[in-house]
Short mmCIF file of C-alpha atoms and ligand atoms in Angstrom, two decimals:
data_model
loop_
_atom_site.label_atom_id
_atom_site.label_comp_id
_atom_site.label_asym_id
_atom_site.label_seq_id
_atom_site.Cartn_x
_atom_site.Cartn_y
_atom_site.Cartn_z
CA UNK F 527 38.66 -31.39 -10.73
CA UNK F 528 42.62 -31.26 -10.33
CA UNK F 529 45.62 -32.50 -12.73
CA UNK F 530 48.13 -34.98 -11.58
CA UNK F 531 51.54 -35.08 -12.40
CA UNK F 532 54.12 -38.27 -11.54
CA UNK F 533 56.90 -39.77 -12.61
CA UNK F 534 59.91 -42.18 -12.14
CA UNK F 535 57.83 -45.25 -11.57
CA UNK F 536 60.58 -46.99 -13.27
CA UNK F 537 58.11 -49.95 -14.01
CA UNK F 538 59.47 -53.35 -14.16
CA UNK F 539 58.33 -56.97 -13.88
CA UNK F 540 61.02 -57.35 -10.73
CA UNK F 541 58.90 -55.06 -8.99
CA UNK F 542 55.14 -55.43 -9.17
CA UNK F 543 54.52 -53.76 -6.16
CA UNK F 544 54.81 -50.77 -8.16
CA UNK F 545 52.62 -52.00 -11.04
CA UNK F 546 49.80 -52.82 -8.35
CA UNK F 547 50.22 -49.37 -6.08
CA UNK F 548 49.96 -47.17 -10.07
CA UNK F 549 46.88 -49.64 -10.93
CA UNK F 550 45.41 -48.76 -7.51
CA UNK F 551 46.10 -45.10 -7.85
CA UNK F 552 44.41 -44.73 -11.25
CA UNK F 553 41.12 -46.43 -9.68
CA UNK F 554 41.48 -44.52 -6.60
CA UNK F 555 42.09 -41.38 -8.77
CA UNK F 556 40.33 -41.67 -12.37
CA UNK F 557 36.52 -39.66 -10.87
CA UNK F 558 38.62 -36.66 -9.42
CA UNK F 559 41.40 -35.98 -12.27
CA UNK F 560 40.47 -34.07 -15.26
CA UNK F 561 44.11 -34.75 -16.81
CA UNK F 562 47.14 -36.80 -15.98
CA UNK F 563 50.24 -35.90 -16.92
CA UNK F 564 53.27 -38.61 -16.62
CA UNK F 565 57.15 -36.87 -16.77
CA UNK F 566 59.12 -39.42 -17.99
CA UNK F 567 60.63 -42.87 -16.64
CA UNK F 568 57.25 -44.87 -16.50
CA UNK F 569 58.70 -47.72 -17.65
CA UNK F 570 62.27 -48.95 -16.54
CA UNK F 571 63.16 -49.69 -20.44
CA UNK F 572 61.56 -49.69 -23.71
CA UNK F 573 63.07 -51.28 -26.80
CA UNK F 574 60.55 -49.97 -29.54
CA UNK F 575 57.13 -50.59 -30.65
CA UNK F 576 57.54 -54.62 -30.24
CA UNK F 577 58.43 -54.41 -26.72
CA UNK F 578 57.09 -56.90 -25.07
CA UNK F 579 56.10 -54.80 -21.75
CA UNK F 580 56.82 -58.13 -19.20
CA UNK F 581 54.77 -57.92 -16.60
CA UNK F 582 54.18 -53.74 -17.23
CA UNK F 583 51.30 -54.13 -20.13
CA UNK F 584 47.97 -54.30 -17.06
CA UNK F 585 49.61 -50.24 -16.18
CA UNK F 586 49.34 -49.30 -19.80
CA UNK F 587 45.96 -51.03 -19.75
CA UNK F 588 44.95 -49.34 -16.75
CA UNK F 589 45.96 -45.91 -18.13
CA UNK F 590 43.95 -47.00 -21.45
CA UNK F 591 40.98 -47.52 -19.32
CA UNK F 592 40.21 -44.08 -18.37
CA UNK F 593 41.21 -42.50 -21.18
CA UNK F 594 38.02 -41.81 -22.40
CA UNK F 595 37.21 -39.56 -19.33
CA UNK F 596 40.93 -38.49 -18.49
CA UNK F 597 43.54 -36.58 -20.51
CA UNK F 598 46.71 -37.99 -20.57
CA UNK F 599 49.80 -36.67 -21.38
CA UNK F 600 53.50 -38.50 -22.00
CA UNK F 601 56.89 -37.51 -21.52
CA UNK F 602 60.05 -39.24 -22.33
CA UNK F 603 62.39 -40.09 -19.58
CA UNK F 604 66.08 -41.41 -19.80
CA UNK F 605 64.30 -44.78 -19.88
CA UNK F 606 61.34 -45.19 -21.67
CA UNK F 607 62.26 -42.84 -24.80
CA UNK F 608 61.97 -45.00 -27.30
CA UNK F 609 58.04 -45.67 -26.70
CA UNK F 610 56.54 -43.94 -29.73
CA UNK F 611 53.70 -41.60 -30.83
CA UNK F 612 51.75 -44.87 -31.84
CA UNK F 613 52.13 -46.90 -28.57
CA UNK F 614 51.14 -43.96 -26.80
CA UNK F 615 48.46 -43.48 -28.98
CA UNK F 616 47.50 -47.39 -28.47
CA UNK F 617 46.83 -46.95 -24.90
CA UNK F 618 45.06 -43.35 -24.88
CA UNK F 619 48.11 -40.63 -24.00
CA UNK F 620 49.43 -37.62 -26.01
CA UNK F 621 52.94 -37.80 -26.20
CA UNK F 622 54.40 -34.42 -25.03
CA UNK F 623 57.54 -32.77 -26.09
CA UNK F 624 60.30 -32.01 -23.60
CA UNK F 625 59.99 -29.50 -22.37
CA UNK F 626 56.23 -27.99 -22.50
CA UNK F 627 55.21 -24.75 -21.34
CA UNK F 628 51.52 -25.01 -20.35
CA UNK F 629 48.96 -22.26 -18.74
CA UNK F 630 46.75 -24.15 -16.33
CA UNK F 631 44.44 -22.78 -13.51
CA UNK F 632 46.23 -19.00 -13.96
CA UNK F 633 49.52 -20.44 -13.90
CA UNK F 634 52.35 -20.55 -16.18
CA UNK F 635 53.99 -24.05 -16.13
CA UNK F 636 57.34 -25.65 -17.78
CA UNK F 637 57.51 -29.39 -17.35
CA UNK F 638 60.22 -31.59 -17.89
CA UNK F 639 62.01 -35.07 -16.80
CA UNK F 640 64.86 -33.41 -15.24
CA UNK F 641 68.01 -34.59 -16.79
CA UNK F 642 68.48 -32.13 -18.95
CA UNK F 643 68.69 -29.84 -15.74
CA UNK F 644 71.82 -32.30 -14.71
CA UNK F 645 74.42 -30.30 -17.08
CA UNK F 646 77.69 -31.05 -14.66
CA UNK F 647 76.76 -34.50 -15.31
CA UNK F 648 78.87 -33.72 -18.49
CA UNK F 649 79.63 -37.88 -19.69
CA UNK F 650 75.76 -38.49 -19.05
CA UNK F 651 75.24 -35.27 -21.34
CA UNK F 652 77.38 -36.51 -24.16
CA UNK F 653 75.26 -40.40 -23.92
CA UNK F 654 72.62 -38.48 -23.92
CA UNK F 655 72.92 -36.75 -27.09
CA UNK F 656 74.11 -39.85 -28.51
CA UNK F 657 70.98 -41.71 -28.10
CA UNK F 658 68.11 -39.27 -28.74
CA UNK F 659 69.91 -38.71 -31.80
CA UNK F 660 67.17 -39.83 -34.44
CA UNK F 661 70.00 -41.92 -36.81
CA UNK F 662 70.87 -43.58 -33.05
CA UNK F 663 67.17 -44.56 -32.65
CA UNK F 664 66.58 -45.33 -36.49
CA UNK F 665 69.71 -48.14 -36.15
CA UNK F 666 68.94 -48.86 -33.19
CA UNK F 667 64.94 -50.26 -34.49
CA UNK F 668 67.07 -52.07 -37.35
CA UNK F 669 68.38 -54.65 -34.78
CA UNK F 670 66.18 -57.61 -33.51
CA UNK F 671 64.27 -57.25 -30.77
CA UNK F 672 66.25 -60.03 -28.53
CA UNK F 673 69.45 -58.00 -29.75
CA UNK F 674 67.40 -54.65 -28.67
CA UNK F 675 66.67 -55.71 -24.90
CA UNK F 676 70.38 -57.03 -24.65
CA UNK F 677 71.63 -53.54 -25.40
CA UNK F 678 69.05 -52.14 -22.63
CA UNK F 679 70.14 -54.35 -20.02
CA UNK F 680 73.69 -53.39 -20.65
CA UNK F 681 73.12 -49.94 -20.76
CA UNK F 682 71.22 -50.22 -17.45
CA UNK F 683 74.16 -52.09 -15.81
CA UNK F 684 76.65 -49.08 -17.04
CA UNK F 685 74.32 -46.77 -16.01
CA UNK F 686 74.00 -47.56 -12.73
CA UNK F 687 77.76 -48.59 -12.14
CA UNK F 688 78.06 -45.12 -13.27
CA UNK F 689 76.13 -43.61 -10.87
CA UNK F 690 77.07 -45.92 -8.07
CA UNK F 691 80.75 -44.27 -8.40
CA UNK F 692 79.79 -40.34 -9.13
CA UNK F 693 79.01 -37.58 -6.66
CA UNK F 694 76.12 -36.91 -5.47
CA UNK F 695 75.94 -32.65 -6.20
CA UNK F 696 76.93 -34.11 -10.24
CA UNK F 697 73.77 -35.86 -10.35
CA UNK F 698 71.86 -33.15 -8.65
CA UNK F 699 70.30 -30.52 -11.30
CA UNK F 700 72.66 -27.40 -11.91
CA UNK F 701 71.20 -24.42 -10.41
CA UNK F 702 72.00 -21.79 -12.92
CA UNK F 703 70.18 -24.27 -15.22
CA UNK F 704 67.16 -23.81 -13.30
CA UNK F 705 67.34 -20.10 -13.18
CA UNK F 706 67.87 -19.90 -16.89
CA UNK F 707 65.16 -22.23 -18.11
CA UNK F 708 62.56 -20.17 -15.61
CA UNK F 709 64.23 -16.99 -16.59
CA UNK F 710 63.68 -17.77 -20.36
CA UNK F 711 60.44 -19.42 -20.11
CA UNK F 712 59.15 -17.04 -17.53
CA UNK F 713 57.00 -20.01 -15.37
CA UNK F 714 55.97 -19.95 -12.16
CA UNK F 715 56.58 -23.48 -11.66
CA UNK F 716 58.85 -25.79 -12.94
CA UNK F 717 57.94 -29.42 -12.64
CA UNK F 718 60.49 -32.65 -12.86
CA UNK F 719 61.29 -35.92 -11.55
CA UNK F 720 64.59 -37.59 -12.47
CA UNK F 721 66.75 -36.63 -9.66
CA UNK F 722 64.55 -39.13 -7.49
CA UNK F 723 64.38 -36.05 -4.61
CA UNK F 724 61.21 -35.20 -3.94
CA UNK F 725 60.76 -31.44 -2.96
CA UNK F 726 59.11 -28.37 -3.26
CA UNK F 727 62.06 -25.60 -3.90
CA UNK F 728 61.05 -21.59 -3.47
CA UNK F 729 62.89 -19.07 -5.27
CA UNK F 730 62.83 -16.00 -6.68
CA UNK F 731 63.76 -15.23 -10.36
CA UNK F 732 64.01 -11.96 -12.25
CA UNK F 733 61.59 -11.05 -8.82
CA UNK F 734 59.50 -13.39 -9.73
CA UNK F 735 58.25 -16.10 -6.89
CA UNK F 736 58.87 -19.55 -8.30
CA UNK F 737 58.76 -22.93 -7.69
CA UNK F 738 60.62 -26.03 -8.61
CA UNK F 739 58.89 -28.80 -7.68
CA UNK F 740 60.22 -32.43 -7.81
CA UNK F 741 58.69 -35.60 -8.11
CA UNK F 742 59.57 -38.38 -6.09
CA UNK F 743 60.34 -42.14 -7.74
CA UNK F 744 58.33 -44.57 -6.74
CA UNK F 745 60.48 -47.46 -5.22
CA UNK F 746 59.23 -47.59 -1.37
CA UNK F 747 56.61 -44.68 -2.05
CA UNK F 748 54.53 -42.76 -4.43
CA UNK F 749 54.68 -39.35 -4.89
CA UNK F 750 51.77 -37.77 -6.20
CA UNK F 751 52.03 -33.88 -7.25
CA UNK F 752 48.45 -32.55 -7.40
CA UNK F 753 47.16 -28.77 -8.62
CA UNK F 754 43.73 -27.43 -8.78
CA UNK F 755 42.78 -24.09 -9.11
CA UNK F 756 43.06 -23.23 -5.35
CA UNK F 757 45.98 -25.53 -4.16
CA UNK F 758 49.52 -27.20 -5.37
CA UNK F 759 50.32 -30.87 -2.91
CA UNK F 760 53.01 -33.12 -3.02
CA UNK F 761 51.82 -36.14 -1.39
CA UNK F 762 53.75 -39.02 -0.47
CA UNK F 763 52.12 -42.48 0.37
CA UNK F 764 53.91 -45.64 1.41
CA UNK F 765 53.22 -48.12 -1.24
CA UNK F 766 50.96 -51.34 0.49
MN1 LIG L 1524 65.21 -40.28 -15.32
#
């Protein structure tokens, strides 16, 4: 039996490719995973517990499905982290907090989404702050929902108009980031998505041998990160 970790599906009616290929993959996958663990960005956007999940709600089914035989674990993203304890709950996952520390198979693990990581990314930073804020999030359920998915879409549209103009190495993670959060947490692996570039990083902290690994988004491919007792594989499939 092996845990999965993905992320950055970025799930959205506009592309139901996706939907299909993460349907497909927990079929394909549900009789060989003994937990599933999903870092953040599932969803594209999430206005509260009223979403109305357009065209994403058969993935949440699909996850609710095998539930009963599979643990599964959620992370908040950039995206999606308004969904709440009690959604989660609704479909079968454990929300996680970021970041977790986790021994599995011998190893010591830190998971996170990854943009935390991005610290020269210092105006994404500040936004950041600003809207996991819990009085943010409180006001922010206040407003109707039609109000709510307004504000999303225009936060997507200055979000990526952002990112079409900044540098590439600003949007990368910082890597005396990475050092300290391995340094401090003293994992072997470090696992993230975010940065949408899929990789297995060596390095060596405090003499340690470490890994970063990061997850792939799932736009032309999936990336599947999978760890059993005897093996860690990154697998990337083109989705059908
Ligand atoms: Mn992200």
């Amino acid at each position: 039996m092996k845990t999965i970790f993905i992320s950055d599906l970025h799930l959205d009616h506009k592309r139901p490719k996706v939907i299909n290929s993460f349907i497909e993959f927990i079929t394909n996958s549900k009789q060989s995973m003994e937990r599933l663990y999903i870092l953040g960005d599932f969803v594209e956007s999430w206005v509260g517990d009223d979403d109305p999940a357009i065209g994403t709600r058969s993935a949440f089914e699909a996850i609710r499905t095998i539930s009963d035989r599979v643990d599964v674990f959620f992370m908040h993203g950039n995206r999606d982290f308004m969904i709440s304890k009690k959604v989660c709950e609704r479909y079968g996952m454990t929300l996680i907090n970021e970041p977790t520390q986790l021994d599995l198979y011998q190893r010591n693990i830190l998971l996170m989404h990854g943009d935390t990581l991005c610290t020269d990314d210092v105006n994404y930073q500040k936004f950041r702050s600003m809207v996991r804020n819990k009085e943010w999030q409180d006001q922010m359920r206040t407003k109707p929902l039609e109000e709510r998915l307004k504000i999303a879409d225009q936060l997507r549209i200055q979000s990526k108009n952002a990112t079409d103009t900044k540098k590439e190495i600003i949007m990368d993670v910082n890597k005396e980031e990475v050092v300290n959060c391995l340094s401090e947490s003293k994992a072997d692996i470090l696992i993230h998505g975010h940065t949408h570039r899929p990789k297995i990083h060596d390095l060596t902290i405090d003499r340690r041998k470490c890994k970063r690994i990061v997850l792939g988004d799932w736009e032309q491919k999936s990336y599947i990160l999978e760890l059993d007792k005897d093996q860690i594989s990154l697998t990337e499939l083109n989705l059908s």
